[in-house]
Structure formats: C-alpha cells, structure tokens
Amino acid sequence: MLSRLSEWFWNERLWFPEGLGWADLEDRDGLTYAKASDLWVSLPIALAFLIIRQIFERTVAIQLAAALGVKEKVRPQAAHNPTLESYFRITSKNPKQGEIESLGKKTGYSESQIHRWFRRRRNEERPNKLKKFKEASWRFTFYLLAFIAGLAALIDKPWLYKMKEMWAGFPMLTLLPSQYWYYMIELGFYMSLLFSVASDVKRKDFKEQIVHHVATILLISFSWCVNYIRAGTLIMLVHDASDYLLESAKMFNYAGWRKACNYIFIVFAVIFIITRLVIFPFWILHCTWVYPVTVYPPFFGYYFFNGLLFVLQCLHIFWAVLILRMAIKFLPGNNIVEDERSDREETDTEDDEEEQEDRKNGPVQNGHSPLNNNHHRKTE
C-alpha cells in the first residue's frame, strides 16, 4: 500500500504539465536543478534556528531590551487559596456568576474579591512584556536579514522587473546557489516557527497563524519540487518586505517609545497594503494564474500552487482588517498602537474601588470583607 501511495504521490501528471516530468530536472551538462530530496536539509536548519533563537533571546535580546528600557510591570499576585486554585486548574479560569457565589460561600470572599483573585491568577499565566519583546526582536532580526538577502539575490534577475520572465524556459530552470540557500533558510525558519508556536505568545489569530505557517511550508516545498523557484523567491521577498517593520514597531511598543512605534507602524501599514493587497494579487498571483495557461495546459500542480496562494491572500485580507483597526485607533491622537492579536492583561482597578466600598460597608476579616455585606444582602 505504501508503494502504491508513493507511486501515486510522485505521479508526474500531478506535478508537471503534459509532456514534462522528473527526467527534465536531472542534472546534466554541469547544470543543477532543484530536487525533492534537497528539502531534507531544511530539518537540521529548523533545529539550528530553534537553538540559535534560545541563545539570541537569552543574550542579544536581553541586552537590547535593557538598552531600549523595557521594564516589566510588577503584577499583583493572587493570594494563596487552595479552594480557588483547585477550581482554577481543574474546572475553569473564568467562573460564571453562580459558581462565583458558590466559591464565595466556601472561601468567605466577596464577589469582587473572587473576581480580583481570578483576574490576577489569569494574569500570572500571561506572558510578560520581556517575553514578547524577545520574540519580536528574534523575528525582526530574521525578517530584516531575509529581506536584505532576498533583495540581493534577486536585484539582478530579470523576473524581478518583468514577472513573465519567471516562466521563461520552464521547467528547465537551473538552480543558483543563492536560490538554494534562500529557499532552505526560509523553509527552515517557518518550520521552526511551527515547532515553537505552542510555546510562543498565543494571540487571537493563533489558528490563522497555524494555517499561514502550514500553507507557507507547503508552498515553499511544492514550488521547489516542480521548479517554480523564480515565482517562489518573489513571493518570499514580498512577504519579508513588511514583516520586519511590524516586529520593530512591537519592540518599540514594549519599550514605551510611543512616537517611534506609531511612525514605524504607519510605514508598515503602507508597505503591507502595497505588497500584500496590490503587488501580490495583481502582479504575482495574476502572473501565476493567468500567464502559465498560455504556455502549457492546466494541471493539478497548477491548481494546487495557486490554491495555496489564494489561501495566503485571504489571510492577507484578514490581517489587513486588523491593521486598519489599529491604525484607526491611533490616528485621532492615541498615544500607542496595540497589537489587536494580543491577549491583553487584565487590570483590577474597578475591583479595587469595589473593595474600598466593601470596607466602608463592613468589617474586614483576614484581609477580606465578609460575605454578608450590603451587596450580598441585596442578592439574598
């Protein structure tokens, strides 16, 4: 069965137009072509990225955070309470109203104190600002270097300026060393992001991030196997063009450099919209969808490749909406740009006010207001 599955998977009719196949990508006359077996190199590269990242975050990122004045806010700790702790870990981190009343009877806490305890306990499990800064600085460093490297590899290539050239001579497109390493490093990096996504700061677009990483890995791998390398390098360059700006804006955000964060975010938003909503769909996607059918009949690989590009474009639109929301928030004069995807830390200012009212209305027992205060009499 495995043999049949392998035979079906590598069927030339799935990967190439009619009349072309794997034999056309065999090395000959001193010329080198991309091969599926080359992709195994990305696995040790991904492992190397995971190791380098740990070293980077514990050395360079820490020093950079200190230089930019990243200061971690001291979070109030939830008081030790076995009953609430057990409920938090086993039952729910967000108890409902009826459950809060039941917990109040068991602990002698008022409703506001229980709300405060769960809020502080949830905050304890949220990543701190330094962790967010280290992650952003790591991605900023890679995206910036990847963009510079990609631009250097493509600056003298004709398909950067005339995109139809990406199909000239397809599929017998020789592989350049710069293309090889650009591909393997990008693929290894996105694989490392997929491996570490569970331990990274979890944002509201967590599922979209997973879809993006998987689609990117499939897109890079597939384009390599069928020698869509010229199109692949352009796609990677377009994506790297704005990502480092977003990460740098986050870094200044965490450091409290509000004006720098806002200015960089404006530049990022403009470049993101130009590259992801203009250049990508109307130049690159148009060239991969419309032009190839004038050269060869459509085949499965043609639809699969462009299908992945359409998935990325849907994600671009989704993120563009988030970016515009953030831009609208600070345009009237707000001081800081917040990441719409982040799980914001909760504050207990309102509960502090309620606690003051509790203390006015009744005595305090063991540092907490008794359950039978005026608020509870009304509910009873």
mmCIF file of C-alpha atoms in Angstrom:
data_model
loop_
_atom_site.group_PDB
_atom_site.id
_atom_site.type_symbol
_atom_site.label_atom_id
_atom_site.label_comp_id
_atom_site.label_asym_id
_atom_site.label_seq_id
_atom_site.Cartn_x
_atom_site.Cartn_y
_atom_site.Cartn_z
ATOM 1 C CA MET A 1 0.000 0.000 0.000
ATOM 2 C CA LEU A 2 2.824 2.406 0.835
ATOM 3 C CA SER A 3 4.418 1.634 -2.501
ATOM 4 C CA ARG A 4 1.186 2.434 -4.336
ATOM 5 C CA LEU A 5 0.686 5.595 -2.306
ATOM 6 C CA SER A 6 4.238 6.713 -3.091
ATOM 7 C CA GLU A 7 3.732 5.917 -6.777
ATOM 8 C CA TRP A 8 0.517 7.937 -6.836
ATOM 9 C CA PHE A 9 2.014 10.832 -4.894
ATOM 10 C CA TRP A 10 5.002 11.193 -7.221
ATOM 11 C CA ASN A 11 2.978 10.698 -10.397
ATOM 12 C CA GLU A 12 4.291 13.157 -12.959
ATOM 13 C CA ARG A 13 0.757 14.050 -14.059
ATOM 14 C CA LEU A 14 0.164 15.609 -10.624
ATOM 15 C CA TRP A 15 3.332 17.657 -10.579
ATOM 16 C CA PHE A 16 4.019 18.631 -14.192
ATOM 17 C CA PRO A 17 2.194 19.654 -17.361
ATOM 18 C CA GLU A 18 1.729 17.017 -20.033
ATOM 19 C CA GLY A 19 4.978 16.123 -21.759
ATOM 20 C CA LEU A 20 7.190 17.153 -18.830
ATOM 21 C CA GLY A 21 8.415 15.161 -15.837
ATOM 22 C CA TRP A 22 11.120 14.394 -13.321
ATOM 23 C CA ALA A 23 13.586 13.478 -16.057
ATOM 24 C CA ASP A 24 13.599 17.096 -17.179
ATOM 25 C CA LEU A 25 15.073 18.092 -13.791
ATOM 26 C CA GLU A 26 18.005 15.687 -13.831
ATOM 27 C CA ASP A 27 21.420 17.348 -13.537
ATOM 28 C CA ARG A 28 23.281 17.407 -16.861
ATOM 29 C CA ASP A 29 25.938 19.340 -18.726
ATOM 30 C CA GLY A 30 27.177 20.861 -15.479
ATOM 31 C CA LEU A 31 23.750 22.370 -14.763
ATOM 32 C CA THR A 32 21.971 21.779 -11.425
ATOM 33 C CA TYR A 33 18.213 21.567 -10.881
ATOM 34 C CA ALA A 34 16.078 21.509 -7.750
ATOM 35 C CA LYS A 35 15.203 18.072 -6.343
ATOM 36 C CA ALA A 36 12.668 16.981 -3.751
ATOM 37 C CA SER A 37 15.403 15.278 -1.716
ATOM 38 C CA ASP A 38 17.023 18.689 -1.131
ATOM 39 C CA LEU A 39 14.177 19.603 1.216
ATOM 40 C CA TRP A 40 15.530 17.309 3.943
ATOM 41 C CA VAL A 41 18.207 19.947 4.510
ATOM 42 C CA SER A 42 15.535 22.223 5.993
ATOM 43 C CA LEU A 43 15.049 19.935 9.020
ATOM 44 C CA PRO A 44 18.523 20.449 10.546
ATOM 45 C CA ILE A 45 18.241 24.125 9.597
ATOM 46 C CA ALA A 46 14.961 24.346 11.537
ATOM 47 C CA LEU A 47 16.609 22.676 14.538
ATOM 48 C CA ALA A 48 19.531 25.101 14.261
ATOM 49 C CA PHE A 49 17.098 28.026 14.248
ATOM 50 C CA LEU A 50 15.463 26.770 17.449
ATOM 51 C CA ILE A 51 18.866 26.587 19.153
ATOM 52 C CA ILE A 52 20.056 29.939 17.790
ATOM 53 C CA ARG A 53 16.811 31.527 18.898
ATOM 54 C CA GLN A 54 17.302 30.375 22.501
ATOM 55 C CA ILE A 55 20.822 31.782 22.525
ATOM 56 C CA PHE A 56 19.698 35.020 20.853
ATOM 57 C CA GLU A 57 16.826 35.632 23.260
ATOM 58 C CA ARG A 58 18.992 34.983 26.324
ATOM 59 C CA THR A 59 21.865 37.200 25.195
ATOM 60 C CA VAL A 60 21.252 39.723 22.409
ATOM 61 C CA ALA A 61 17.535 40.235 23.068
ATOM 62 C CA ILE A 62 18.091 40.745 26.797
ATOM 63 C CA GLN A 63 20.769 43.358 26.176
ATOM 64 C CA LEU A 64 18.649 45.070 23.549
ATOM 65 C CA ALA A 65 15.701 45.160 25.942
ATOM 66 C CA ALA A 66 17.857 46.791 28.595
ATOM 67 C CA ALA A 67 19.186 49.323 26.072
ATOM 68 C CA LEU A 68 15.671 50.309 24.992
ATOM 69 C CA GLY A 69 14.464 50.469 28.582
ATOM 70 C CA VAL A 70 11.957 47.625 28.502
ATOM 71 C CA LYS A 71 10.561 47.494 32.011
ATOM 72 C CA GLU A 72 8.329 44.750 33.283
ATOM 73 C CA LYS A 73 5.294 45.883 35.245
ATOM 74 C CA VAL A 74 5.029 44.297 38.665
ATOM 75 C CA ARG A 75 1.898 42.190 38.675
ATOM 76 C CA PRO A 76 -0.167 41.791 41.840
ATOM 77 C CA GLN A 77 -0.080 38.148 42.898
ATOM 78 C CA ALA A 78 -3.209 36.202 43.699
ATOM 79 C CA ALA A 79 -3.355 35.286 47.380
ATOM 80 C CA HIS A 80 -2.778 31.629 48.166
ATOM 81 C CA ASN A 81 -6.136 29.890 48.360
ATOM 82 C CA PRO A 82 -6.341 26.099 47.827
ATOM 83 C CA THR A 83 -10.059 26.165 47.011
ATOM 84 C CA LEU A 84 -9.801 28.802 44.292
ATOM 85 C CA GLU A 85 -6.538 27.351 42.984
ATOM 86 C CA SER A 86 -8.094 23.928 42.598
ATOM 87 C CA TYR A 87 -11.093 25.400 40.792
ATOM 88 C CA PHE A 88 -8.808 27.461 38.541
ATOM 89 C CA ARG A 89 -6.713 24.481 37.473
ATOM 90 C CA ILE A 90 -9.395 21.810 37.210
ATOM 91 C CA THR A 91 -12.735 23.462 36.442
ATOM 92 C CA SER A 92 -12.460 26.883 34.838
ATOM 93 C CA LYS A 93 -10.314 30.001 34.692
ATOM 94 C CA ASN A 94 -13.413 32.138 34.147
ATOM 95 C CA PRO A 95 -16.136 31.129 36.620
ATOM 96 C CA LYS A 96 -19.717 32.103 35.949
ATOM 97 C CA GLN A 97 -21.877 34.126 38.313
ATOM 98 C CA GLY A 98 -23.488 31.129 40.019
ATOM 99 C CA GLU A 99 -20.095 29.500 40.518
ATOM 100 C CA ILE A 100 -18.707 32.725 41.974
ATOM 101 C CA GLU A 101 -21.455 32.775 44.608
ATOM 102 C CA SER A 102 -20.711 29.144 45.485
ATOM 103 C CA LEU A 103 -16.984 29.870 45.772
ATOM 104 C CA GLY A 104 -17.781 32.883 47.937
ATOM 105 C CA LYS A 105 -19.630 30.696 50.435
ATOM 106 C CA LYS A 106 -16.715 28.241 50.551
ATOM 107 C CA THR A 107 -13.982 30.833 50.971
ATOM 108 C CA GLY A 108 -15.683 33.750 52.699
ATOM 109 C CA TYR A 109 -14.614 36.065 49.878
ATOM 110 C CA SER A 110 -16.872 38.715 48.397
ATOM 111 C CA GLU A 111 -17.739 38.586 44.701
ATOM 112 C CA SER A 112 -15.369 41.435 43.892
ATOM 113 C CA GLN A 113 -12.528 39.645 45.708
ATOM 114 C CA ILE A 114 -13.176 36.433 43.780
ATOM 115 C CA HIS A 115 -13.237 38.365 40.509
ATOM 116 C CA ARG A 116 -9.967 40.004 41.506
ATOM 117 C CA TRP A 117 -8.364 36.710 42.511
ATOM 118 C CA PHE A 118 -9.197 35.041 39.180
ATOM 119 C CA ARG A 119 -8.118 38.119 37.249
ATOM 120 C CA ARG A 120 -4.748 38.202 38.975
ATOM 121 C CA ARG A 121 -4.361 34.444 38.630
ATOM 122 C CA ARG A 122 -5.034 34.630 34.885
ATOM 123 C CA ASN A 123 -2.515 37.453 34.573
ATOM 124 C CA GLU A 124 0.124 35.270 36.222
ATOM 125 C CA GLU A 125 -0.120 32.852 33.294
ATOM 126 C CA ARG A 126 0.046 35.527 30.631
ATOM 127 C CA PRO A 127 3.445 36.140 29.019
ATOM 128 C CA ASN A 128 5.241 39.153 30.357
ATOM 129 C CA LYS A 129 6.410 42.096 28.308
ATOM 130 C CA LEU A 130 10.021 40.901 28.207
ATOM 131 C CA LYS A 131 8.997 37.584 26.652
ATOM 132 C CA LYS A 132 7.009 39.407 23.981
ATOM 133 C CA PHE A 133 9.950 41.714 23.310
ATOM 134 C CA LYS A 134 12.375 38.815 22.913
ATOM 135 C CA GLU A 135 10.091 37.058 20.453
ATOM 136 C CA ALA A 136 9.590 40.255 18.437
ATOM 137 C CA SER A 137 13.317 41.020 18.348
ATOM 138 C CA TRP A 138 14.092 37.495 17.103
ATOM 139 C CA ARG A 139 11.575 37.711 14.272
ATOM 140 C CA PHE A 140 12.674 41.259 13.458
ATOM 141 C CA THR A 141 16.270 40.130 13.091
ATOM 142 C CA PHE A 142 15.406 37.220 10.807
ATOM 143 C CA TYR A 143 12.901 39.078 8.617
ATOM 144 C CA LEU A 144 15.261 42.011 8.131
ATOM 145 C CA LEU A 145 18.219 39.791 7.204
ATOM 146 C CA ALA A 146 15.985 37.608 4.991
ATOM 147 C CA PHE A 147 14.651 40.652 3.153
ATOM 148 C CA ILE A 148 18.142 42.017 2.557
ATOM 149 C CA ALA A 149 19.407 38.609 1.413
ATOM 150 C CA GLY A 150 16.413 38.059 -0.856
ATOM 151 C CA LEU A 151 16.771 41.500 -2.401
ATOM 152 C CA ALA A 152 20.473 40.882 -3.001
ATOM 153 C CA ALA A 153 19.695 37.523 -4.643
ATOM 154 C CA LEU A 154 17.043 39.000 -6.961
ATOM 155 C CA ILE A 155 18.267 42.513 -7.678
ATOM 156 C CA ASP A 156 19.962 41.474 -10.934
ATOM 157 C CA LYS A 157 17.350 38.938 -12.045
ATOM 158 C CA PRO A 158 15.079 39.848 -14.982
ATOM 159 C CA TRP A 159 11.939 38.301 -13.382
ATOM 160 C CA LEU A 160 12.107 40.862 -10.579
ATOM 161 C CA TYR A 161 11.269 43.583 -13.097
ATOM 162 C CA LYS A 162 9.332 41.597 -15.722
ATOM 163 C CA MET A 163 7.434 38.848 -13.967
ATOM 164 C CA LYS A 164 6.627 36.862 -17.100
ATOM 165 C CA GLU A 165 10.316 36.004 -17.176
ATOM 166 C CA MET A 166 9.731 33.654 -14.233
ATOM 167 C CA TRP A 167 8.294 31.135 -16.739
ATOM 168 C CA ALA A 168 10.919 31.537 -19.469
ATOM 169 C CA GLY A 169 12.302 28.050 -20.177
ATOM 170 C CA PHE A 170 10.111 26.317 -17.585
ATOM 171 C CA PRO A 171 10.664 23.709 -16.181
ATOM 172 C CA MET A 172 14.342 23.548 -17.180
ATOM 173 C CA LEU A 173 15.333 26.417 -14.890
ATOM 174 C CA THR A 174 18.834 25.982 -13.492
ATOM 175 C CA LEU A 175 19.346 26.346 -9.765
ATOM 176 C CA LEU A 176 21.610 29.094 -8.443
ATOM 177 C CA PRO A 177 23.407 28.779 -5.073
ATOM 178 C CA SER A 178 21.700 31.966 -3.833
ATOM 179 C CA GLN A 179 18.278 30.482 -4.649
ATOM 180 C CA TYR A 180 19.156 27.224 -2.913
ATOM 181 C CA TRP A 181 20.120 28.835 0.374
ATOM 182 C CA TYR A 182 17.313 31.420 0.218
ATOM 183 C CA TYR A 183 14.810 28.586 -0.075
ATOM 184 C CA MET A 184 16.310 26.272 2.538
ATOM 185 C CA ILE A 185 16.747 29.028 5.128
ATOM 186 C CA GLU A 186 13.216 30.391 4.639
ATOM 187 C CA LEU A 187 11.733 26.879 4.790
ATOM 188 C CA GLY A 188 13.771 26.015 7.882
ATOM 189 C CA PHE A 189 12.682 29.212 9.618
ATOM 190 C CA TYR A 190 8.969 28.648 9.041
ATOM 191 C CA MET A 191 9.307 25.058 10.186
ATOM 192 C CA SER A 192 10.945 26.327 13.382
ATOM 193 C CA LEU A 193 8.018 28.742 13.877
ATOM 194 C CA LEU A 194 5.595 25.853 13.507
ATOM 195 C CA PHE A 195 7.556 23.800 16.043
ATOM 196 C CA SER A 196 7.634 26.635 18.585
ATOM 197 C CA VAL A 197 4.127 28.041 18.075
ATOM 198 C CA ALA A 198 2.803 26.188 21.139
ATOM 199 C CA SER A 199 5.330 27.867 23.462
ATOM 200 C CA ASP A 200 5.205 31.312 21.840
ATOM 201 C CA VAL A 201 2.899 34.103 22.946
ATOM 202 C CA LYS A 202 -0.579 32.937 21.991
ATOM 203 C CA ARG A 203 -2.509 35.596 20.119
ATOM 204 C CA LYS A 204 -6.089 35.895 18.961
ATOM 205 C CA ASP A 205 -5.149 34.838 15.424
ATOM 206 C CA PHE A 206 -3.476 31.646 16.664
ATOM 207 C CA LYS A 207 -5.413 29.436 14.233
ATOM 208 C CA GLU A 208 -4.701 31.785 11.332
ATOM 209 C CA GLN A 209 -1.008 31.671 12.214
ATOM 210 C CA ILE A 210 -1.060 27.868 12.064
ATOM 211 C CA VAL A 211 -2.783 27.973 8.675
ATOM 212 C CA HIS A 212 -0.259 30.548 7.455
ATOM 213 C CA HIS A 213 2.773 28.511 8.571
ATOM 214 C CA VAL A 214 1.430 25.277 7.073
ATOM 215 C CA ALA A 215 0.438 26.963 3.787
ATOM 216 C CA THR A 216 3.840 28.652 3.578
ATOM 217 C CA ILE A 217 5.726 25.398 4.205
ATOM 218 C CA LEU A 218 3.620 23.581 1.589
ATOM 219 C CA LEU A 219 4.025 26.436 -0.864
ATOM 220 C CA ILE A 220 7.802 26.611 -0.488
ATOM 221 C CA SER A 221 8.171 22.824 -0.661
ATOM 222 C CA PHE A 222 5.891 22.363 -3.660
ATOM 223 C CA SER A 223 7.366 25.256 -5.639
ATOM 224 C CA TRP A 224 10.809 23.760 -5.040
ATOM 225 C CA CYS A 225 9.820 20.287 -6.249
ATOM 226 C CA VAL A 226 8.276 21.495 -9.517
ATOM 227 C CA ASN A 227 10.903 24.185 -10.117
ATOM 228 C CA TYR A 228 8.604 27.156 -9.523
ATOM 229 C CA ILE A 229 11.623 28.678 -7.827
ATOM 230 C CA ARG A 230 11.536 32.032 -9.568
ATOM 231 C CA ALA A 231 7.931 32.582 -8.514
ATOM 232 C CA GLY A 232 8.744 31.315 -5.016
ATOM 233 C CA THR A 233 11.602 33.760 -4.489
ATOM 234 C CA LEU A 234 9.380 36.678 -5.499
ATOM 235 C CA ILE A 235 6.636 35.551 -3.126
ATOM 236 C CA MET A 236 9.075 35.233 -0.213
ATOM 237 C CA LEU A 237 10.583 38.648 -0.942
ATOM 238 C CA VAL A 238 7.149 40.314 -0.988
ATOM 239 C CA HIS A 239 6.282 38.773 2.384
ATOM 240 C CA ASP A 240 9.591 39.728 4.003
ATOM 241 C CA ALA A 241 9.275 43.339 2.805
ATOM 242 C CA SER A 242 6.939 44.412 5.626
ATOM 243 C CA ASP A 243 7.236 41.812 8.405
ATOM 244 C CA TYR A 244 10.384 43.279 9.965
ATOM 245 C CA LEU A 245 8.674 46.672 10.271
ATOM 246 C CA LEU A 246 5.805 45.177 12.261
ATOM 247 C CA GLU A 247 8.199 43.409 14.621
ATOM 248 C CA SER A 248 10.238 46.586 15.144
ATOM 249 C CA ALA A 249 7.023 48.503 15.919
ATOM 250 C CA LYS A 250 6.197 45.887 18.549
ATOM 251 C CA MET A 251 9.662 46.235 20.057
ATOM 252 C CA PHE A 252 9.287 49.995 20.445
ATOM 253 C CA ASN A 253 5.767 49.456 21.767
ATOM 254 C CA TYR A 254 7.025 47.183 24.551
ATOM 255 C CA ALA A 255 9.843 49.663 25.259
ATOM 256 C CA GLY A 256 7.363 52.525 25.625
ATOM 257 C CA TRP A 257 8.726 54.505 22.665
ATOM 258 C CA ARG A 258 5.255 55.547 21.584
ATOM 259 C CA LYS A 259 6.026 58.006 18.789
ATOM 260 C CA ALA A 260 8.606 55.714 17.206
ATOM 261 C CA CYS A 261 6.139 52.828 17.399
ATOM 262 C CA ASN A 262 3.375 54.833 15.718
ATOM 263 C CA TYR A 263 5.588 56.164 12.924
ATOM 264 C CA ILE A 264 7.004 52.724 12.145
ATOM 265 C CA PHE A 265 3.530 51.242 12.238
ATOM 266 C CA ILE A 266 2.317 53.772 9.666
ATOM 267 C CA VAL A 267 5.188 52.831 7.339
ATOM 268 C CA PHE A 268 4.475 49.145 7.943
ATOM 269 C CA ALA A 269 0.754 49.563 7.166
ATOM 270 C CA VAL A 270 1.505 51.347 3.892
ATOM 271 C CA ILE A 271 4.073 48.762 2.765
ATOM 272 C CA PHE A 272 1.852 45.866 3.877
ATOM 273 C CA ILE A 273 -1.094 47.129 1.830
ATOM 274 C CA ILE A 274 1.093 47.816 -1.216
ATOM 275 C CA THR A 275 2.885 44.454 -1.134
ATOM 276 C CA ARG A 276 0.113 42.140 0.122
ATOM 277 C CA LEU A 277 -3.007 43.734 -1.374
ATOM 278 C CA VAL A 278 -1.587 45.210 -4.601
ATOM 279 C CA ILE A 279 1.691 43.628 -5.743
ATOM 280 C CA PHE A 280 0.904 40.098 -4.545
ATOM 281 C CA PRO A 281 -2.599 39.663 -6.041
ATOM 282 C CA PHE A 282 -2.377 41.893 -9.125
ATOM 283 C CA TRP A 283 1.197 41.157 -10.192
ATOM 284 C CA ILE A 284 2.445 37.867 -8.769
ATOM 285 C CA LEU A 285 -0.837 35.960 -8.389
ATOM 286 C CA HIS A 286 -2.002 37.259 -11.753
ATOM 287 C CA CYS A 287 1.224 36.041 -13.347
ATOM 288 C CA THR A 288 0.987 32.568 -11.737
ATOM 289 C CA TRP A 289 -2.739 32.187 -12.525
ATOM 290 C CA VAL A 290 -3.240 33.790 -15.944
ATOM 291 C CA TYR A 291 0.075 33.564 -17.796
ATOM 292 C CA PRO A 292 1.049 29.855 -17.328
ATOM 293 C CA VAL A 293 -2.059 28.609 -19.180
ATOM 294 C CA THR A 294 -0.777 30.385 -22.274
ATOM 295 C CA VAL A 295 2.392 28.287 -22.063
ATOM 296 C CA TYR A 296 1.060 24.839 -21.031
ATOM 297 C CA PRO A 297 -2.331 23.225 -20.248
ATOM 298 C CA PRO A 298 -3.545 23.475 -16.623
ATOM 299 C CA PHE A 299 -2.714 20.502 -14.387
ATOM 300 C CA PHE A 300 -3.144 19.536 -10.735
ATOM 301 C CA GLY A 301 0.055 21.259 -9.601
ATOM 302 C CA TYR A 302 -1.061 24.492 -11.270
ATOM 303 C CA TYR A 303 -4.316 24.497 -9.291
ATOM 304 C CA PHE A 304 -2.642 23.364 -6.049
ATOM 305 C CA PHE A 305 0.033 26.067 -6.209
ATOM 306 C CA ASN A 306 -2.422 28.854 -6.948
ATOM 307 C CA GLY A 307 -4.844 27.478 -4.359
ATOM 308 C CA LEU A 308 -2.201 27.960 -1.672
ATOM 309 C CA LEU A 309 -1.577 31.480 -2.943
ATOM 310 C CA PHE A 310 -5.293 32.242 -2.623
ATOM 311 C CA VAL A 311 -5.207 30.952 0.986
ATOM 312 C CA LEU A 312 -2.362 33.372 1.715
ATOM 313 C CA GLN A 313 -4.289 36.182 0.065
ATOM 314 C CA CYS A 314 -7.309 35.505 2.297
ATOM 315 C CA LEU A 315 -5.002 35.728 5.322
ATOM 316 C CA HIS A 316 -3.584 38.987 3.959
ATOM 317 C CA ILE A 317 -7.088 40.452 3.854
ATOM 318 C CA PHE A 318 -7.805 39.201 7.391
ATOM 319 C CA TRP A 319 -4.634 40.814 8.753
ATOM 320 C CA ALA A 320 -5.214 43.987 6.729
ATOM 321 C CA VAL A 321 -8.500 44.445 8.605
ATOM 322 C CA LEU A 322 -6.674 44.143 11.947
ATOM 323 C CA ILE A 323 -4.028 46.607 10.780
ATOM 324 C CA LEU A 324 -6.642 49.147 9.719
ATOM 325 C CA ARG A 325 -8.393 48.773 13.074
ATOM 326 C CA MET A 326 -5.164 49.593 14.861
ATOM 327 C CA ALA A 327 -4.444 52.492 12.513
ATOM 328 C CA ILE A 328 -7.892 53.993 13.106
ATOM 329 C CA LYS A 329 -7.397 53.781 16.865
ATOM 330 C CA PHE A 330 -4.266 55.896 16.956
ATOM 331 C CA LEU A 331 -4.960 58.300 14.069
ATOM 332 C CA PRO A 332 -7.119 60.694 16.182
ATOM 333 C CA GLY A 333 -4.214 61.076 18.605
ATOM 334 C CA ASN A 334 -3.968 57.950 20.708
ATOM 335 C CA ASN A 335 -0.524 57.559 22.200
ATOM 336 C CA ILE A 336 0.240 53.950 21.393
ATOM 337 C CA VAL A 337 -0.501 51.208 18.936
ATOM 338 C CA GLU A 338 -1.562 47.923 20.476
ATOM 339 C CA ASP A 339 -1.402 44.572 18.764
ATOM 340 C CA GLU A 340 -5.033 43.572 18.090
ATOM 341 C CA ARG A 341 -3.971 39.914 18.191
ATOM 342 C CA SER A 342 -2.552 40.045 21.707
ATOM 343 C CA ASP A 343 -4.300 38.743 24.795
ATOM 344 C CA ARG A 344 -4.337 41.928 26.857
ATOM 345 C CA GLU A 345 -3.515 41.879 30.530
ATOM 346 C CA GLU A 346 -6.494 42.469 32.779
ATOM 347 C CA THR A 347 -6.486 45.172 35.426
ATOM 348 C CA ASP A 348 -8.316 45.187 38.721
ATOM 349 C CA THR A 349 -8.868 48.930 39.128
ATOM 350 C CA GLU A 350 -12.616 48.545 39.244
ATOM 351 C CA ASP A 351 -12.377 45.780 41.800
ATOM 352 C CA ASP A 352 -10.101 47.918 43.936
ATOM 353 C CA GLU A 353 -12.862 50.532 44.022
ATOM 354 C CA GLU A 354 -15.384 47.862 44.937
ATOM 355 C CA GLU A 355 -13.118 46.595 47.680
ATOM 356 C CA GLN A 356 -12.984 50.092 49.166
ATOM 357 C CA GLU A 357 -16.781 50.161 49.167
ATOM 358 C CA ASP A 358 -16.824 46.732 50.847
ATOM 359 C CA ARG A 359 -14.561 48.008 53.595
ATOM 360 C CA LYS A 360 -16.777 51.026 54.137
ATOM 361 C CA ASN A 361 -19.844 48.833 54.388
ATOM 362 C CA GLY A 362 -18.499 46.252 56.806
ATOM 363 C CA PRO A 363 -15.596 44.869 58.841
ATOM 364 C CA VAL A 364 -12.634 43.097 57.333
ATOM 365 C CA GLN A 365 -11.827 39.504 58.227
ATOM 366 C CA ASN A 366 -8.346 38.134 57.481
ATOM 367 C CA GLY A 367 -7.731 40.899 54.997
ATOM 368 C CA HIS A 368 -11.035 40.288 53.152
ATOM 369 C CA SER A 369 -14.542 41.642 53.526
ATOM 370 C CA PRO A 370 -17.096 39.224 54.964
ATOM 371 C CA LEU A 371 -19.566 37.613 52.621
ATOM 372 C CA ASN A 372 -22.610 39.105 54.342
ATOM 373 C CA ASN A 373 -22.015 42.706 53.255
ATOM 374 C CA ASN A 374 -24.670 45.024 51.837
ATOM 375 C CA HIS A 375 -24.071 43.831 48.274
ATOM 376 C CA HIS A 376 -24.846 40.257 49.185
ATOM 377 C CA ARG A 377 -27.847 41.136 51.292
ATOM 378 C CA LYS A 378 -29.450 42.591 48.171
ATOM 379 C CA THR A 379 -28.790 39.407 46.217
ATOM 380 C CA GLU A 380 -30.065 37.216 49.035
#
